[in-house]
Amino acid sequence: MPTQTYPKIAGYVGIVHPIVTFSTDGTHTNFKDSYAVGMPIGINIWKSAKIGFSSEIVPFIRATSSGSKVNNVLFHPGVLVALGDGFTFAGRLAFETSGRYGFTPVFNKIIKKNKGSNFFVAVPLPARFGNNAASTYGIGFQFGVGF
């Protein structure tokens, strides 16, 4: 294999499905009364084989029985740490157009590596605060392609 040079820039696109969100107001599951889906678009800048920076923008669409709309856009910068065997940890800050903020630890795994791309799955664990709403903690599922 050729020697990798750094910094290395990579991009990705994907789909993220919030699964469940917990707060003092109760537990909300996706797919019950509404369906939310996000489309992450990001750029990773790897400083070395072990550490990097990532910047991600995620527009979220919310669909109900009465219609659908983009209801939130998330700006998601963070640090990347390669854990080996195709696993990566992303520690992200979160800034939402809804007025919420917080952080999102993300555990990512490359499941298929090709010559110029790879397919991955990830588990984001968002924590959100602010905007006069209860603090929330959630679990999601993401999949996508990196190039």
Coordinates of N, CA, C and O in Angstrom, one line a residue:
M1 N 0.8 -1.2 0.0 CA 0.0 0.0 0.0 C 0.9 1.2 0.0 O 1.9 1.3 0.6
P2 N 0.4 2.3 -0.7 CA 1.2 3.6 -0.7 C 1.2 4.2 0.7 O 0.2 4.1 1.5
T3 N 2.2 4.9 1.0 CA 2.3 5.7 2.3 C 1.4 6.8 2.3 O 1.3 7.6 1.3
Q4 N 0.6 7.0 3.3 CA -0.4 8.1 3.4 C 0.3 9.3 3.9 O 1.2 9.3 4.8
T5 N 0.0 10.5 3.3 CA 0.6 11.7 3.7 C -0.5 12.5 4.4 O -1.6 12.4 4.2
Y6 N 0.0 13.3 5.4 CA -0.9 14.2 6.2 C -0.5 15.6 6.1 O 0.7 15.9 6.0
P7 N -1.4 16.5 6.2 CA -2.8 16.3 6.5 C -3.6 15.7 5.4 O -3.2 15.8 4.2
K8 N -4.6 14.9 5.7 CA -5.5 14.2 4.7 C -6.9 14.8 4.8 O -7.4 14.9 5.9
I9 N -7.5 15.1 3.7 CA -8.9 15.6 3.7 C -9.8 14.6 3.1 O -9.5 14.0 2.1
A10 N -10.9 14.3 3.8 CA -11.9 13.4 3.3 C -13.3 14.0 3.6 O -13.5 14.8 4.5
G11 N -14.2 13.6 2.7 CA -15.6 14.1 2.9 C -16.5 12.9 3.1 O -16.2 11.8 2.9
Y12 N -17.8 13.2 3.5 CA -18.8 12.1 3.6 C -20.2 12.7 3.6 O -20.4 13.9 3.8
V13 N -21.1 11.8 3.3 CA -22.5 12.2 3.3 C -23.2 11.0 4.0 O -22.7 9.8 4.0
G14 N -24.4 11.2 4.5 CA -25.1 10.1 5.2 C -26.5 10.4 5.5 O -27.1 11.4 5.1
I15 N -27.1 9.5 6.3 CA -28.5 9.6 6.8 C -28.4 9.3 8.3 O -27.8 8.3 8.6
V16 N -29.0 10.1 9.1 CA -29.1 9.8 10.5 C -30.5 9.8 11.0 O -31.3 10.6 10.6
H17 N -30.8 8.7 11.7 CA -32.1 8.5 12.3 C -32.1 8.6 13.8 O -31.5 7.8 14.5
P18 N -32.7 9.7 14.4 CA -32.8 9.7 15.9 C -33.7 8.5 16.2 O -34.7 8.3 15.6
I19 N -33.3 7.7 17.2 CA -34.1 6.5 17.6 C -35.0 6.9 18.9 O -36.2 6.7 18.8
V20 N -34.3 7.3 19.9 CA -35.0 7.7 21.2 C -34.4 8.8 21.8 O -33.1 9.0 21.8
T21 N -35.2 9.7 22.5 CA -34.7 10.9 23.2 C -35.3 10.8 24.6 O -36.5 10.6 24.7
F22 N -34.5 11.0 25.6 CA -34.9 11.0 27.0 C -34.8 12.4 27.6 O -33.8 13.1 27.3
S23 N -35.8 12.8 28.4 CA -35.7 14.0 29.2 C -36.6 13.9 30.4 O -37.3 12.9 30.5
T24 N -36.6 15.0 31.2 CA -37.5 15.0 32.4 C -39.0 15.1 31.9 O -39.9 14.8 32.7
D25 N -39.2 15.5 30.7 CA -40.6 15.6 30.1 C -41.1 14.2 29.6 O -42.2 14.1 29.2
G26 N -40.2 13.2 29.6 CA -40.6 11.9 29.1 C -39.6 11.3 28.1 O -38.6 11.9 27.8
T27 N -40.0 10.2 27.5 CA -39.3 9.5 26.5 C -40.0 9.7 25.2 O -41.2 9.5 25.1
H28 N -39.3 10.1 24.1 CA -39.8 10.3 22.8 C -39.1 9.4 21.8 O -37.9 9.4 21.8
T29 N -39.9 8.5 21.1 CA -39.3 7.7 20.1 C -39.6 8.2 18.7 O -40.7 8.7 18.5
N30 N -38.7 8.1 17.8 CA -38.9 8.5 16.4 C -39.9 7.4 15.8 O -40.0 6.3 16.4
F31 N -40.6 7.8 14.8 CA -41.5 6.9 14.1 C -42.9 6.8 14.8 O -43.8 6.2 14.3
K32 N -43.0 7.4 16.0 CA -44.3 7.2 16.7 C -45.3 8.2 16.2 O -46.2 7.9 15.5
D33 N -45.2 9.5 16.7 CA -46.1 10.6 16.2 C -45.6 11.4 15.1 O -46.3 12.1 14.4
S34 N -44.3 11.2 14.9 CA -43.6 11.9 13.7 C -42.4 11.2 13.4 O -41.9 10.3 14.1
Y35 N -41.8 11.6 12.3 CA -40.5 10.9 11.8 C -39.5 12.1 11.5 O -39.8 13.0 10.8
A36 N -38.3 11.9 12.1 CA -37.3 12.9 11.9 C -36.1 12.2 11.3 O -35.8 11.0 11.6
V37 N -35.5 12.8 10.3 CA -34.3 12.3 9.6 C -33.4 13.4 9.3 O -33.8 14.5 8.9
G38 N -32.1 13.2 9.5 CA -31.1 14.1 9.2 C -30.2 13.7 8.0 O -30.0 12.5 7.8
M39 N -29.6 14.6 7.3 CA -28.7 14.3 6.2 C -27.3 15.0 6.5 O -27.1 16.1 6.0
P40 N -26.4 14.3 7.2 CA -25.1 14.9 7.5 C -24.2 15.0 6.3 O -24.2 14.1 5.4
I41 N -23.6 16.1 6.2 CA -22.6 16.4 5.1 C -21.4 16.9 5.9 O -21.5 17.9 6.6
G42 N -20.2 16.3 5.7 CA -19.1 16.7 6.4 C -17.7 16.6 5.7 O -17.6 15.9 4.7
I43 N -16.8 17.3 6.4 CA -15.4 17.2 5.9 C -14.5 16.9 7.1 O -14.6 17.5 8.2
N44 N -13.6 15.9 6.9 CA -12.7 15.5 8.0 C -11.3 15.9 7.5 O -10.9 15.7 6.4
I45 N -10.6 16.5 8.4 CA -9.2 16.9 8.1 C -8.3 16.1 9.1 O -8.3 16.4 10.3
W46 N -7.7 15.1 8.7 CA -6.8 14.2 9.5 C -5.4 14.8 9.6 O -4.7 15.0 8.6
K47 N -5.0 15.2 10.8 CA -3.7 15.7 11.1 C -2.6 14.6 11.0 O -1.5 14.8 10.6
S48 N -3.0 13.4 11.5 CA -2.2 12.3 11.5 C -3.1 11.0 11.3 O -4.3 11.2 11.3
A49 N -2.6 9.9 11.4 CA -3.4 8.6 11.3 C -4.2 8.5 12.6 O -5.2 7.7 12.6
K50 N -4.0 9.2 13.6 CA -4.7 9.0 14.9 C -5.6 10.1 15.3 O -6.6 9.9 16.0
I51 N -5.4 11.4 14.8 CA -6.2 12.5 15.3 C -6.6 13.4 14.1 O -5.8 13.6 13.2
G52 N -7.8 14.0 14.2 CA -8.2 14.9 13.2 C -9.3 15.9 13.6 O -9.7 15.8 14.8
F53 N -9.8 16.7 12.7 CA -10.8 17.7 13.0 C -11.9 17.4 12.0 O -11.7 17.0 10.8
S54 N -13.2 17.5 12.4 CA -14.3 17.3 11.5 C -15.3 18.5 11.6 O -15.5 19.0 12.7
S55 N -15.9 18.8 10.5 CA -16.9 19.8 10.5 C -18.1 19.3 9.7 O -18.0 18.8 8.6
E56 N -19.3 19.3 10.4 CA -20.5 18.6 9.8 C -21.7 19.6 9.9 O -21.8 20.3 10.8
I57 N -22.5 19.6 8.8 CA -23.7 20.3 8.8 C -24.8 19.3 8.6 O -24.7 18.4 7.7
V58 N -25.9 19.3 9.4 CA -27.0 18.3 9.3 C -28.3 19.0 9.3 O -28.8 19.5 10.3
P59 N -28.9 19.1 8.1 CA -30.3 19.6 8.0 C -31.2 18.4 8.4 O -31.0 17.3 8.0
F60 N -32.2 18.7 9.3 CA -33.2 17.7 9.8 C -34.6 18.0 9.2 O -35.0 19.1 9.2
I61 N -35.2 17.0 8.7 CA -36.6 17.0 8.2 C -37.5 16.3 9.2 O -37.1 15.2 9.6
R62 N -38.6 16.9 9.5 CA -39.6 16.3 10.4 C -40.9 16.1 9.6 O -41.4 17.1 9.0
A63 N -41.4 14.9 9.6 CA -42.6 14.6 8.9 C -43.7 14.2 9.9 O -43.4 13.4 10.8
T64 N -44.9 14.7 9.7 CA -46.0 14.3 10.5 C -47.2 14.0 9.5 O -47.0 14.1 8.3
S65 N -48.3 13.6 10.1 CA -49.4 13.3 9.2 C -49.9 14.5 8.5 O -50.6 14.4 7.4
S66 N -49.6 15.7 8.9 CA -50.0 17.0 8.2 C -49.0 17.5 7.3 O -49.3 18.5 6.6
G67 N -47.8 16.9 7.1 CA -46.8 17.4 6.2 C -45.4 17.3 6.7 O -45.2 16.6 7.7
S68 N -44.5 17.8 6.0 CA -43.1 17.7 6.4 C -42.4 19.1 6.1 O -42.8 19.9 5.3
K69 N -41.3 19.3 6.8 CA -40.5 20.5 6.7 C -39.1 20.3 7.3 O -38.9 19.5 8.1
V70 N -38.2 21.2 6.8 CA -36.9 21.2 7.5 C -37.1 22.0 8.8 O -37.5 23.2 8.7
N71 N -36.9 21.4 9.9 CA -37.3 22.0 11.2 C -36.0 22.4 12.0 O -36.2 23.1 13.0
N72 N -34.8 22.0 11.5 CA -33.6 22.3 12.3 C -32.4 22.1 11.4 O -32.4 21.2 10.6
V73 N -31.4 22.9 11.6 CA -30.1 22.6 11.0 C -29.0 22.6 12.1 O -29.0 23.5 13.0
L74 N -28.2 21.6 12.1 CA -27.2 21.4 13.2 C -25.8 21.7 12.6 O -25.4 21.2 11.6
F75 N -25.0 22.5 13.3 CA -23.6 22.7 13.0 C -22.8 21.9 14.0 O -23.1 22.1 15.2
H76 N -22.0 21.0 13.6 CA -21.4 20.0 14.4 C -19.9 19.8 14.3 O -19.4 18.8 13.7
P77 N -19.1 20.8 14.8 CA -17.6 20.6 14.7 C -17.1 19.7 15.8 O -17.7 19.5 16.8
G78 N -16.0 19.1 15.5 CA -15.4 18.2 16.6 C -14.1 17.6 16.3 O -13.5 17.9 15.2
V79 N -13.6 16.8 17.2 CA -12.3 16.2 17.1 C -12.5 14.7 16.8 O -13.5 14.1 17.2
L80 N -11.6 14.1 15.9 CA -11.7 12.7 15.6 C -10.5 12.0 16.2 O -9.4 12.5 16.2
V81 N -10.8 10.8 16.7 CA -9.7 10.0 17.2 C -9.9 8.6 16.6 O -10.9 7.9 16.8
A82 N -8.9 8.1 15.9 CA -8.9 6.8 15.3 C -8.6 5.8 16.4 O -7.6 5.9 17.1
L83 N -9.5 4.8 16.5 CA -9.4 3.8 17.6 C -8.8 2.5 17.1 O -8.5 1.6 17.9
G84 N -8.6 2.4 15.8 CA -8.1 1.1 15.2 C -9.2 0.2 14.7 O -10.4 0.3 15.1
D85 N -8.8 -0.7 13.8 CA -9.8 -1.7 13.2 C -11.0 -1.0 12.6 O -12.1 -1.6 12.6
G86 N -10.8 0.2 12.0 CA -11.9 0.9 11.4 C -12.9 1.6 12.3 O -13.8 2.2 11.8
F87 N -12.6 1.7 13.6 CA -13.4 2.4 14.5 C -12.8 3.8 14.7 O -11.6 4.0 14.8
T88 N -13.7 4.8 14.8 CA -13.4 6.2 15.1 C -14.3 6.7 16.1 O -15.5 6.5 16.1
F89 N -13.8 7.5 17.0 CA -14.6 8.3 18.0 C -14.6 9.8 17.5 O -13.5 10.3 17.2
A90 N -15.7 10.4 17.5 CA -15.9 11.8 17.2 C -16.5 12.5 18.4 O -17.6 12.1 18.8
G91 N -15.8 13.4 19.0 CA -16.3 14.2 20.0 C -16.8 15.6 19.5 O -15.9 16.4 19.1
R92 N -18.1 15.8 19.3 CA -18.6 16.9 18.6 C -19.3 17.9 19.5 O -20.0 17.5 20.4
L93 N -19.1 19.2 19.2 CA -20.0 20.2 19.8 C -21.2 20.3 18.9 O -21.2 19.9 17.8
A94 N -22.3 20.9 19.5 CA -23.6 20.9 18.7 C -24.2 22.3 18.9 O -24.4 22.8 20.0
F95 N -24.5 22.9 17.8 CA -25.2 24.2 17.7 C -26.3 24.1 16.7 O -26.1 23.9 15.6
E96 N -27.5 24.3 17.2 CA -28.7 24.1 16.4 C -29.4 25.4 16.1 O -29.5 26.3 17.0
T97 N -30.0 25.5 14.9 CA -30.8 26.7 14.6 C -32.1 26.8 15.5 O -32.7 27.9 15.5
S98 N -32.4 25.7 16.1 CA -33.6 25.7 17.0 C -33.3 26.5 18.3 O -34.1 26.7 19.2
G99 N -32.0 26.9 18.5 CA -31.6 27.6 19.7 C -31.0 26.6 20.8 O -30.5 27.0 21.8
R100 N -30.9 25.3 20.5 CA -30.4 24.4 21.4 C -28.8 24.2 21.1 O -28.4 24.5 20.0
Y101 N -28.1 23.7 22.1 CA -26.7 23.5 22.0 C -26.3 22.3 22.9 O -27.1 21.9 23.7
G102 N -25.1 21.8 22.7 CA -24.7 20.7 23.5 C -23.5 20.0 22.9 O -22.6 20.6 22.4
F103 N -23.5 18.7 23.0 CA -22.4 17.9 22.5 C -22.9 16.6 22.1 O -24.0 16.1 22.5
T104 N -22.1 15.9 21.2 CA -22.5 14.6 20.7 C -21.3 13.7 20.6 O -20.5 13.9 19.7
P105 N -21.1 12.7 21.5 CA -20.2 11.7 21.2 C -20.7 10.7 20.1 O -21.9 10.4 20.1
V106 N -19.8 10.4 19.2 CA -20.2 9.5 18.1 C -19.2 8.4 18.0 O -18.0 8.6 17.9
F107 N -19.7 7.2 17.9 CA -18.9 6.0 17.7 C -19.1 5.5 16.3 O -20.3 5.2 15.9
N108 N -18.1 5.4 15.4 CA -18.2 5.2 14.0 C -17.4 3.9 13.7 O -16.3 3.7 14.2
K109 N -17.9 3.1 12.7 CA -17.2 1.9 12.2 C -17.3 1.8 10.7 O -18.4 1.9 10.2
I110 N -16.1 1.7 10.0 CA -16.1 1.5 8.6 C -16.5 0.0 8.4 O -15.9 -0.9 9.0
I111 N -17.5 -0.2 7.6 CA -18.0 -1.6 7.4 C -17.5 -2.2 6.0 O -17.5 -3.4 5.9
K112 N -17.2 -1.3 5.1 CA -16.7 -1.8 3.8 C -15.8 -0.7 3.2 O -16.2 0.5 3.1
K113 N -14.6 -1.1 2.9 CA -13.6 -0.1 2.4 C -13.4 -0.5 0.9 O -13.1 -1.6 0.6
N114 N -13.5 0.5 0.1 CA -13.3 0.4 -1.4 C -12.0 1.2 -1.7 O -11.5 1.9 -0.9
K115 N -11.7 1.2 -3.0 CA -10.5 1.9 -3.4 C -10.6 3.4 -3.2 O -9.7 4.0 -2.6
G116 N -11.7 4.1 -3.5 CA -11.9 5.5 -3.4 C -13.0 5.9 -2.4 O -13.3 7.1 -2.3
S117 N -13.6 5.0 -1.7 CA -14.6 5.3 -0.8 C -14.8 4.2 0.3 O -14.1 3.2 0.2
N118 N -15.6 4.5 1.3 CA -15.9 3.5 2.3 C -17.4 3.7 2.7 O -17.9 4.8 2.6
F119 N -17.9 2.7 3.3 CA -19.3 2.7 3.9 C -19.1 2.6 5.4 O -18.3 1.8 5.8
F120 N -19.9 3.3 6.1 CA -19.8 3.3 7.6 C -21.1 3.3 8.2 O -22.1 3.7 7.7
V121 N -21.1 2.9 9.5 CA -22.3 3.0 10.4 C -21.8 3.8 11.6 O -20.6 3.7 12.0
A122 N -22.7 4.5 12.3 CA -22.3 5.2 13.5 C -23.4 5.3 14.5 O -24.6 5.2 14.1
V123 N -23.1 5.5 15.7 CA -24.1 5.6 16.8 C -23.8 7.0 17.5 O -22.8 7.1 18.2
P124 N -24.6 8.0 17.2 CA -24.5 9.3 17.8 C -25.3 9.3 19.2 O -26.4 8.7 19.2
L125 N -24.7 9.9 20.2 CA -25.4 10.0 21.5 C -25.6 11.5 21.9 O -24.8 12.0 22.7
P126 N -26.5 12.2 21.3 CA -26.7 13.6 21.5 C -27.2 14.0 22.8 O -28.0 13.4 23.4
A127 N -26.6 15.1 23.4 CA -27.0 15.7 24.6 C -27.3 17.2 24.3 O -26.4 17.9 23.7
R128 N -28.5 17.7 24.5 CA -28.9 19.1 24.2 C -29.4 19.8 25.4 O -30.1 19.2 26.2
F129 N -29.2 21.1 25.4 CA -29.5 22.0 26.4 C -30.0 23.3 25.9 O -29.9 23.6 24.7
G130 N -30.6 24.2 26.7 CA -30.9 25.6 26.3 C -32.3 25.8 25.7 O -33.1 24.8 25.5
N131 N -32.5 27.0 25.3 CA -33.7 27.5 24.7 C -35.0 27.2 25.5 O -36.0 26.9 25.0
N132 N -34.8 27.3 26.9 CA -35.9 27.2 27.8 C -36.6 25.8 27.7 O -37.9 25.7 27.8
A133 N -35.9 24.8 27.3 CA -36.4 23.4 27.2 C -35.7 22.5 28.1 O -34.5 22.8 28.5
A134 N -36.3 21.4 28.5 CA -35.6 20.4 29.3 C -34.4 19.8 28.6 O -34.4 19.7 27.3
S135 N -33.4 19.5 29.3 CA -32.2 18.8 28.8 C -32.6 17.5 28.2 O -33.4 16.8 28.8
T136 N -32.0 17.1 27.0 CA -32.3 15.9 26.4 C -31.1 15.1 26.1 O -30.0 15.6 25.9
Y137 N -31.3 13.8 26.1 CA -30.2 12.8 25.8 C -30.8 11.8 24.9 O -31.9 11.3 25.1
G138 N -30.0 11.4 23.9 CA -30.6 10.5 22.9 C -29.6 9.5 22.3 O -28.4 9.5 22.6
I139 N -30.2 8.7 21.5 CA -29.5 7.6 20.8 C -29.9 7.7 19.3 O -31.2 7.7 19.1
G140 N -29.0 7.6 18.4 CA -29.4 7.6 17.0 C -28.6 6.5 16.2 O -27.8 5.8 16.8
F141 N -28.9 6.4 15.0 CA -28.3 5.4 14.1 C -28.0 6.2 12.8 O -28.8 6.8 12.2
Q142 N -26.7 6.1 12.3 CA -26.3 6.8 11.1 C -25.6 5.8 10.2 O -24.9 4.9 10.7
F143 N -25.8 6.0 8.9 CA -25.0 5.3 7.9 C -24.6 6.2 6.8 O -25.3 7.2 6.6
G144 N -23.6 5.9 6.1 CA -23.2 6.8 5.0 C -22.0 6.3 4.2 O -21.5 5.2 4.4
V145 N -21.5 7.2 3.4 CA -20.4 6.9 2.5 C -19.3 8.0 2.7 O -19.7 9.2 2.7
G146 N -18.1 7.6 2.8 CA -17.0 8.5 2.9 C -16.2 8.4 1.6 O -16.1 7.4 1.0
F147 N -15.5 9.5 1.2 CA -14.8 9.5 0.0 C -13.6 10.5 0.1 O -13.5 11.2 1.0

